[in-house]
Amino acid sequence: MRAVITFHHLGDAPGPLANPVAAFDDLLRSLARRGLPVVDIDALLAPGAGPGVALAFDDGCRSLLTAALPLLAGAPAHLFLCTGWVDGDLAPGARLPPYAHLGWDDVLRLARHGVAVEAHTHGHPDLRGLDPARIDDECARADEAIERRVGRRPRYFAYPYGRCDDASRRVAAARYAAAFTTRLAPLAHGDDRHRLPRIDAHFLRSRAIRAR
């Protein structure tokens, strides 16, 4: 199996965007027992890639730093960062988790520990139906902020809410090596690289599911 598993907040808060820390630790142990390596997205999407799992954390919850990083113990991970959440400058109506968020010093610390900082727009709007120039501006603001602060331009992109249309896909294809939706599936040969699926960790909480 090849898959990207997505997290938001690690903690005991209610709701589908929170994943208990113990469940995250158990998932990492389950992957190790099954012989599924945790790899970065470059390796996962490389031609002829074998089985593996990439770990993605959306939005910019501070629990990535405080709870996930110690358990990762050097394993690769990707942060799809909404830069407007860090800056306090979100699009009108944007819905983000009600949890503590990262600051730029936190983001830099994560990057120094090997977490790849990727793009998730600046203001986190639903991109469907937006003018292509607005979509490109959302991506450009995120890319430029990350490059300026972290020193690395994002290679990958996650659509806000996992939603895209033809216009947003075209913008993503022009800017990024691959882009991800929230379609619930493992990766498959022949997938559109700018409409790739991911598996939300919410659906992996059951030990019975993780054992499959």
PDB file of C-alpha atoms in Angstrom:
ATOM      1  CA  MET A   1       0.000   0.000   0.000  1.00  0.00           C
ATOM      2  CA  ARG A   2       1.045   3.568  -0.696  1.00  0.00           C
ATOM      3  CA  ALA A   3      -0.902   6.284   1.097  1.00  0.00           C
ATOM      4  CA  VAL A   4      -0.799   9.747   2.612  1.00  0.00           C
ATOM      5  CA  ILE A   5      -2.357   9.867   6.074  1.00  0.00           C
ATOM      6  CA  THR A   6      -3.640  13.269   7.169  1.00  0.00           C
ATOM      7  CA  PHE A   7      -3.850  14.739  10.668  1.00  0.00           C
ATOM      8  CA  HIS A   8      -4.902  18.095  12.063  1.00  0.00           C
ATOM      9  CA  HIS A   9      -4.755  18.370  15.869  1.00  0.00           C
ATOM     10  CA  LEU A  10      -3.245  15.750  18.180  1.00  0.00           C
ATOM     11  CA  GLY A  11      -5.079  15.745  21.480  1.00  0.00           C
ATOM     12  CA  ASP A  12      -8.166  14.540  23.313  1.00  0.00           C
ATOM     13  CA  ALA A  13     -10.542  17.253  22.099  1.00  0.00           C
ATOM     14  CA  PRO A  14     -13.833  16.045  20.589  1.00  0.00           C
ATOM     15  CA  GLY A  15     -14.508  16.126  16.880  1.00  0.00           C
ATOM     16  CA  PRO A  16     -13.117  14.545  13.710  1.00  0.00           C
ATOM     17  CA  LEU A  17     -10.157  16.945  13.415  1.00  0.00           C
ATOM     18  CA  ALA A  18      -8.620  15.842  16.721  1.00  0.00           C
ATOM     19  CA  ASN A  19      -6.700  12.594  17.052  1.00  0.00           C
ATOM     20  CA  PRO A  20      -5.611  11.319  20.478  1.00  0.00           C
ATOM     21  CA  VAL A  21      -1.865  11.321  21.003  1.00  0.00           C
ATOM     22  CA  ALA A  22      -2.012   7.681  22.098  1.00  0.00           C
ATOM     23  CA  ALA A  23      -3.784   6.766  18.848  1.00  0.00           C
ATOM     24  CA  PHE A  24      -1.063   8.524  16.829  1.00  0.00           C
ATOM     25  CA  ASP A  25       1.618   6.606  18.699  1.00  0.00           C
ATOM     26  CA  ASP A  26      -0.306   3.362  18.196  1.00  0.00           C
ATOM     27  CA  LEU A  27      -0.622   4.065  14.472  1.00  0.00           C
ATOM     28  CA  LEU A  28       3.139   4.568  14.139  1.00  0.00           C
ATOM     29  CA  ARG A  29       3.722   1.293  15.964  1.00  0.00           C
ATOM     30  CA  SER A  30       1.159  -0.469  13.758  1.00  0.00           C
ATOM     31  CA  LEU A  31       2.917   0.732  10.612  1.00  0.00           C
ATOM     32  CA  ALA A  32       6.235  -0.531  11.955  1.00  0.00           C
ATOM     33  CA  ARG A  33       4.757  -3.938  12.813  1.00  0.00           C
ATOM     34  CA  ARG A  34       3.350  -4.254   9.295  1.00  0.00           C
ATOM     35  CA  GLY A  35       6.649  -3.268   7.725  1.00  0.00           C
ATOM     36  CA  LEU A  36       5.191  -0.141   6.107  1.00  0.00           C
ATOM     37  CA  PRO A  37       7.917   2.520   6.166  1.00  0.00           C
ATOM     38  CA  VAL A  38       7.138   6.168   6.891  1.00  0.00           C
ATOM     39  CA  VAL A  39       8.598   8.070   3.919  1.00  0.00           C
ATOM     40  CA  ASP A  40       8.399  11.559   2.497  1.00  0.00           C
ATOM     41  CA  ILE A  41       6.106  12.409  -0.404  1.00  0.00           C
ATOM     42  CA  ASP A  42       9.018  12.587  -2.843  1.00  0.00           C
ATOM     43  CA  ALA A  43       9.763   8.915  -2.166  1.00  0.00           C
ATOM     44  CA  LEU A  44       6.099   7.938  -2.155  1.00  0.00           C
ATOM     45  CA  LEU A  45       5.484   9.434  -5.621  1.00  0.00           C
ATOM     46  CA  ALA A  46       8.781   8.380  -7.191  1.00  0.00           C
ATOM     47  CA  PRO A  47       8.555   6.082 -10.243  1.00  0.00           C
ATOM     48  CA  GLY A  48       8.520   2.478  -9.150  1.00  0.00           C
ATOM     49  CA  ALA A  49       7.985   3.394  -5.480  1.00  0.00           C
ATOM     50  CA  GLY A  50       7.211   0.495  -3.188  1.00  0.00           C
ATOM     51  CA  PRO A  51       4.814   0.379  -0.242  1.00  0.00           C
ATOM     52  CA  GLY A  52       5.015   3.227   2.225  1.00  0.00           C
ATOM     53  CA  VAL A  53       3.099   5.894   4.102  1.00  0.00           C
ATOM     54  CA  ALA A  54       3.630   9.661   4.206  1.00  0.00           C
ATOM     55  CA  LEU A  55       2.341  11.681   7.166  1.00  0.00           C
ATOM     56  CA  ALA A  56       0.693  15.056   6.524  1.00  0.00           C
ATOM     57  CA  PHE A  57      -0.487  17.647   9.053  1.00  0.00           C
ATOM     58  CA  ASP A  58      -2.931  20.239   7.721  1.00  0.00           C
ATOM     59  CA  ASP A  59      -3.453  23.886   8.648  1.00  0.00           C
ATOM     60  CA  GLY A  60      -0.816  24.485  11.339  1.00  0.00           C
ATOM     61  CA  CYS A  61      -1.971  23.185  14.727  1.00  0.00           C
ATOM     62  CA  ARG A  62       0.672  23.666  17.409  1.00  0.00           C
ATOM     63  CA  SER A  63       0.258  20.070  18.566  1.00  0.00           C
ATOM     64  CA  LEU A  64       2.404  19.041  15.592  1.00  0.00           C
ATOM     65  CA  LEU A  65       5.313  20.594  17.479  1.00  0.00           C
ATOM     66  CA  THR A  66       4.360  19.696  21.034  1.00  0.00           C
ATOM     67  CA  ALA A  67       2.833  16.220  20.579  1.00  0.00           C
ATOM     68  CA  ALA A  68       3.721  14.745  17.188  1.00  0.00           C
ATOM     69  CA  LEU A  69       7.350  15.769  16.758  1.00  0.00           C
ATOM     70  CA  PRO A  70       8.659  13.842  19.793  1.00  0.00           C
ATOM     71  CA  LEU A  71       6.876  10.674  18.614  1.00  0.00           C
ATOM     72  CA  LEU A  72       8.088  11.017  15.037  1.00  0.00           C
ATOM     73  CA  ALA A  73      11.640  10.547  16.331  1.00  0.00           C
ATOM     74  CA  GLY A  74      13.166  11.739  13.073  1.00  0.00           C
ATOM     75  CA  ALA A  75      10.629  10.142  10.702  1.00  0.00           C
ATOM     76  CA  PRO A  76       9.667  12.444   7.823  1.00  0.00           C
ATOM     77  CA  ALA A  77       6.452  14.448   7.866  1.00  0.00           C
ATOM     78  CA  HIS A  78       4.833  17.270   5.889  1.00  0.00           C
ATOM     79  CA  LEU A  79       3.054  20.359   7.204  1.00  0.00           C
ATOM     80  CA  PHE A  80       0.487  21.800   4.790  1.00  0.00           C
ATOM     81  CA  LEU A  81       0.505  25.279   6.277  1.00  0.00           C
ATOM     82  CA  CYS A  82      -2.219  27.902   6.040  1.00  0.00           C
ATOM     83  CA  THR A  83       0.011  30.959   6.335  1.00  0.00           C
ATOM     84  CA  GLY A  84      -2.894  33.289   7.077  1.00  0.00           C
ATOM     85  CA  TRP A  85      -3.612  31.327  10.256  1.00  0.00           C
ATOM     86  CA  VAL A  86      -0.073  32.022  11.444  1.00  0.00           C
ATOM     87  CA  ASP A  87      -0.426  35.683  10.487  1.00  0.00           C
ATOM     88  CA  GLY A  88      -3.996  36.104  11.770  1.00  0.00           C
ATOM     89  CA  ASP A  89      -5.152  37.025   8.270  1.00  0.00           C
ATOM     90  CA  LEU A  90      -7.747  34.526   7.023  1.00  0.00           C
ATOM     91  CA  ALA A  91     -10.258  34.734   4.204  1.00  0.00           C
ATOM     92  CA  PRO A  92     -13.804  35.730   5.255  1.00  0.00           C
ATOM     93  CA  GLY A  93     -15.720  32.626   6.308  1.00  0.00           C
ATOM     94  CA  ALA A  94     -12.626  30.408   6.537  1.00  0.00           C
ATOM     95  CA  ARG A  95     -13.136  27.543   8.964  1.00  0.00           C
ATOM     96  CA  LEU A  96     -10.069  26.241  10.780  1.00  0.00           C
ATOM     97  CA  PRO A  97      -9.759  23.986  13.853  1.00  0.00           C
ATOM     98  CA  PRO A  98     -10.405  25.675  17.218  1.00  0.00           C
ATOM     99  CA  TYR A  99      -6.957  24.732  18.519  1.00  0.00           C
ATOM    100  CA  ALA A 100      -3.730  26.591  19.274  1.00  0.00           C
ATOM    101  CA  HIS A 101      -1.806  27.310  16.102  1.00  0.00           C
ATOM    102  CA  LEU A 102       1.863  27.516  15.245  1.00  0.00           C
ATOM    103  CA  GLY A 103       3.838  30.733  15.146  1.00  0.00           C
ATOM    104  CA  TRP A 104       6.580  31.330  12.611  1.00  0.00           C
ATOM    105  CA  ASP A 105       9.278  30.458  15.148  1.00  0.00           C
ATOM    106  CA  ASP A 106       7.502  27.126  15.660  1.00  0.00           C
ATOM    107  CA  VAL A 107       7.323  26.529  11.912  1.00  0.00           C
ATOM    108  CA  LEU A 108      11.041  27.195  11.564  1.00  0.00           C
ATOM    109  CA  ARG A 109      11.797  24.833  14.435  1.00  0.00           C
ATOM    110  CA  LEU A 110       9.759  22.097  12.749  1.00  0.00           C
ATOM    111  CA  ALA A 111      11.571  22.664   9.466  1.00  0.00           C
ATOM    112  CA  ARG A 112      14.925  22.371  11.245  1.00  0.00           C
ATOM    113  CA  HIS A 113      13.772  19.015  12.606  1.00  0.00           C
ATOM    114  CA  GLY A 114      13.005  17.722   9.110  1.00  0.00           C
ATOM    115  CA  VAL A 115       9.309  18.556   8.701  1.00  0.00           C
ATOM    116  CA  ALA A 116       8.751  19.710   5.104  1.00  0.00           C
ATOM    117  CA  VAL A 117       6.587  22.844   5.024  1.00  0.00           C
ATOM    118  CA  GLU A 118       4.134  22.745   2.128  1.00  0.00           C
ATOM    119  CA  ALA A 119       1.356  25.042   0.902  1.00  0.00           C
ATOM    120  CA  HIS A 120      -2.301  25.148   1.946  1.00  0.00           C
ATOM    121  CA  THR A 121      -3.087  28.683   0.648  1.00  0.00           C
ATOM    122  CA  HIS A 122      -2.859  31.869   2.677  1.00  0.00           C
ATOM    123  CA  GLY A 123      -6.475  32.482   3.643  1.00  0.00           C
ATOM    124  CA  HIS A 124      -7.940  28.943   3.431  1.00  0.00           C
ATOM    125  CA  PRO A 125     -10.860  29.727   1.103  1.00  0.00           C
ATOM    126  CA  ASP A 126     -12.858  27.140  -0.787  1.00  0.00           C
ATOM    127  CA  LEU A 127     -11.170  27.538  -4.177  1.00  0.00           C
ATOM    128  CA  ARG A 128     -14.059  26.257  -6.260  1.00  0.00           C
ATOM    129  CA  GLY A 129     -15.554  28.954  -8.444  1.00  0.00           C
ATOM    130  CA  LEU A 130     -12.902  31.554  -7.644  1.00  0.00           C
ATOM    131  CA  ASP A 131     -11.222  33.559 -10.368  1.00  0.00           C
ATOM    132  CA  PRO A 132      -7.910  31.916 -11.380  1.00  0.00           C
ATOM    133  CA  ALA A 133      -6.044  35.116 -10.495  1.00  0.00           C
ATOM    134  CA  ARG A 134      -7.451  34.962  -6.942  1.00  0.00           C
ATOM    135  CA  ILE A 135      -6.478  31.298  -6.654  1.00  0.00           C
ATOM    136  CA  ASP A 136      -2.977  32.029  -7.875  1.00  0.00           C
ATOM    137  CA  ASP A 137      -2.676  34.917  -5.398  1.00  0.00           C
ATOM    138  CA  GLU A 138      -3.715  32.652  -2.512  1.00  0.00           C
ATOM    139  CA  CYS A 139      -1.009  30.179  -3.486  1.00  0.00           C
ATOM    140  CA  ALA A 140       1.627  32.818  -4.217  1.00  0.00           C
ATOM    141  CA  ARG A 141       1.170  34.499  -0.834  1.00  0.00           C
ATOM    142  CA  ALA A 142       1.609  31.168   0.938  1.00  0.00           C
ATOM    143  CA  ASP A 143       4.581  30.116  -1.194  1.00  0.00           C
ATOM    144  CA  GLU A 144       6.378  33.413  -0.754  1.00  0.00           C
ATOM    145  CA  ALA A 145       5.791  33.546   3.009  1.00  0.00           C
ATOM    146  CA  ILE A 146       7.087  30.004   3.471  1.00  0.00           C
ATOM    147  CA  GLU A 147      10.113  30.592   1.262  1.00  0.00           C
ATOM    148  CA  ARG A 148      10.927  33.847   3.063  1.00  0.00           C
ATOM    149  CA  ARG A 149      10.568  32.388   6.552  1.00  0.00           C
ATOM    150  CA  VAL A 150      11.791  28.815   6.034  1.00  0.00           C
ATOM    151  CA  GLY A 151      14.115  29.166   3.055  1.00  0.00           C
ATOM    152  CA  ARG A 152      12.388  26.490   0.990  1.00  0.00           C
ATOM    153  CA  ARG A 153       9.641  26.921  -1.582  1.00  0.00           C
ATOM    154  CA  PRO A 154       6.796  24.396  -1.182  1.00  0.00           C
ATOM    155  CA  ARG A 155       6.753  21.443  -3.590  1.00  0.00           C
ATOM    156  CA  TYR A 156       3.298  20.149  -2.674  1.00  0.00           C
ATOM    157  CA  PHE A 157      -0.163  21.577  -2.109  1.00  0.00           C
ATOM    158  CA  ALA A 158      -3.315  20.562  -0.255  1.00  0.00           C
ATOM    159  CA  TYR A 159      -6.609  22.098  -1.401  1.00  0.00           C
ATOM    160  CA  PRO A 160      -8.511  23.792   1.451  1.00  0.00           C
ATOM    161  CA  TYR A 161     -11.316  21.465   2.572  1.00  0.00           C
ATOM    162  CA  GLY A 162      -9.967  19.024  -0.024  1.00  0.00           C
ATOM    163  CA  ARG A 163     -12.049  20.701  -2.718  1.00  0.00           C
ATOM    164  CA  CYS A 164     -10.957  21.668  -6.185  1.00  0.00           C
ATOM    165  CA  ASP A 165     -12.330  22.386  -9.627  1.00  0.00           C
ATOM    166  CA  ASP A 166     -10.686  22.599 -13.027  1.00  0.00           C
ATOM    167  CA  ALA A 167      -9.441  26.161 -12.454  1.00  0.00           C
ATOM    168  CA  SER A 168      -7.827  25.426  -9.100  1.00  0.00           C
ATOM    169  CA  ARG A 169      -6.322  22.221 -10.460  1.00  0.00           C
ATOM    170  CA  ARG A 170      -4.714  24.165 -13.331  1.00  0.00           C
ATOM    171  CA  VAL A 171      -3.192  26.681 -10.910  1.00  0.00           C
ATOM    172  CA  ALA A 172      -1.906  23.887  -8.679  1.00  0.00           C
ATOM    173  CA  ALA A 173      -0.432  22.030 -11.650  1.00  0.00           C
ATOM    174  CA  ALA A 174       1.469  25.154 -12.704  1.00  0.00           C
ATOM    175  CA  ARG A 175       2.937  25.701  -9.223  1.00  0.00           C
ATOM    176  CA  TYR A 176       3.417  22.332  -7.510  1.00  0.00           C
ATOM    177  CA  ALA A 177       4.771  18.854  -8.187  1.00  0.00           C
ATOM    178  CA  ALA A 178       1.526  17.354  -6.842  1.00  0.00           C
ATOM    179  CA  ALA A 179      -1.660  18.434  -5.079  1.00  0.00           C
ATOM    180  CA  PHE A 180      -3.946  16.603  -2.667  1.00  0.00           C
ATOM    181  CA  THR A 181      -7.686  16.396  -2.095  1.00  0.00           C
ATOM    182  CA  THR A 182      -9.487  14.635   0.758  1.00  0.00           C
ATOM    183  CA  ARG A 183     -10.731  11.762  -1.386  1.00  0.00           C
ATOM    184  CA  LEU A 184     -10.494   8.793   0.933  1.00  0.00           C
ATOM    185  CA  ALA A 185      -8.238   6.265  -0.803  1.00  0.00           C
ATOM    186  CA  PRO A 186      -4.677   4.981  -1.030  1.00  0.00           C
ATOM    187  CA  LEU A 187      -2.541   6.101  -3.949  1.00  0.00           C
ATOM    188  CA  ALA A 188      -2.856   4.167  -7.186  1.00  0.00           C
ATOM    189  CA  HIS A 189      -0.915   4.085 -10.412  1.00  0.00           C
ATOM    190  CA  GLY A 190      -2.551   6.412 -12.916  1.00  0.00           C
ATOM    191  CA  ASP A 191      -3.853   8.881 -10.315  1.00  0.00           C
ATOM    192  CA  ASP A 192      -4.030  12.511 -11.459  1.00  0.00           C
ATOM    193  CA  ARG A 193      -0.994  14.001  -9.654  1.00  0.00           C
ATOM    194  CA  HIS A 194      -2.930  17.185  -8.952  1.00  0.00           C
ATOM    195  CA  ARG A 195      -6.030  15.438  -7.581  1.00  0.00           C
ATOM    196  CA  LEU A 196      -4.382  12.865  -5.345  1.00  0.00           C
ATOM    197  CA  PRO A 197      -6.274  11.141  -2.507  1.00  0.00           C
ATOM    198  CA  ARG A 198      -5.384  11.024   1.181  1.00  0.00           C
ATOM    199  CA  ILE A 199      -6.627   8.994   4.142  1.00  0.00           C
ATOM    200  CA  ASP A 200      -7.791  11.053   7.103  1.00  0.00           C
ATOM    201  CA  ALA A 201      -6.494   9.664  10.407  1.00  0.00           C
ATOM    202  CA  HIS A 202     -10.015   9.974  11.839  1.00  0.00           C
ATOM    203  CA  PHE A 203     -10.923   6.850   9.890  1.00  0.00           C
ATOM    204  CA  LEU A 204      -7.966   4.888  11.274  1.00  0.00           C
ATOM    205  CA  ARG A 205      -8.776   5.164  14.960  1.00  0.00           C
ATOM    206  CA  SER A 206     -10.142   1.617  15.138  1.00  0.00           C
ATOM    207  CA  ARG A 207      -7.482  -0.988  15.882  1.00  0.00           C
ATOM    208  CA  ALA A 208      -9.412  -3.416  13.672  1.00  0.00           C
ATOM    209  CA  ILE A 209      -9.023  -1.079  10.702  1.00  0.00           C
ATOM    210  CA  ARG A 210      -5.311  -0.512  11.384  1.00  0.00           C
ATOM    211  CA  ALA A 211      -4.752  -4.255  11.506  1.00  0.00           C
ATOM    212  CA  ARG A 212      -6.002  -4.790   7.928  1.00  0.00           C
TER     213      ARG A 212
END
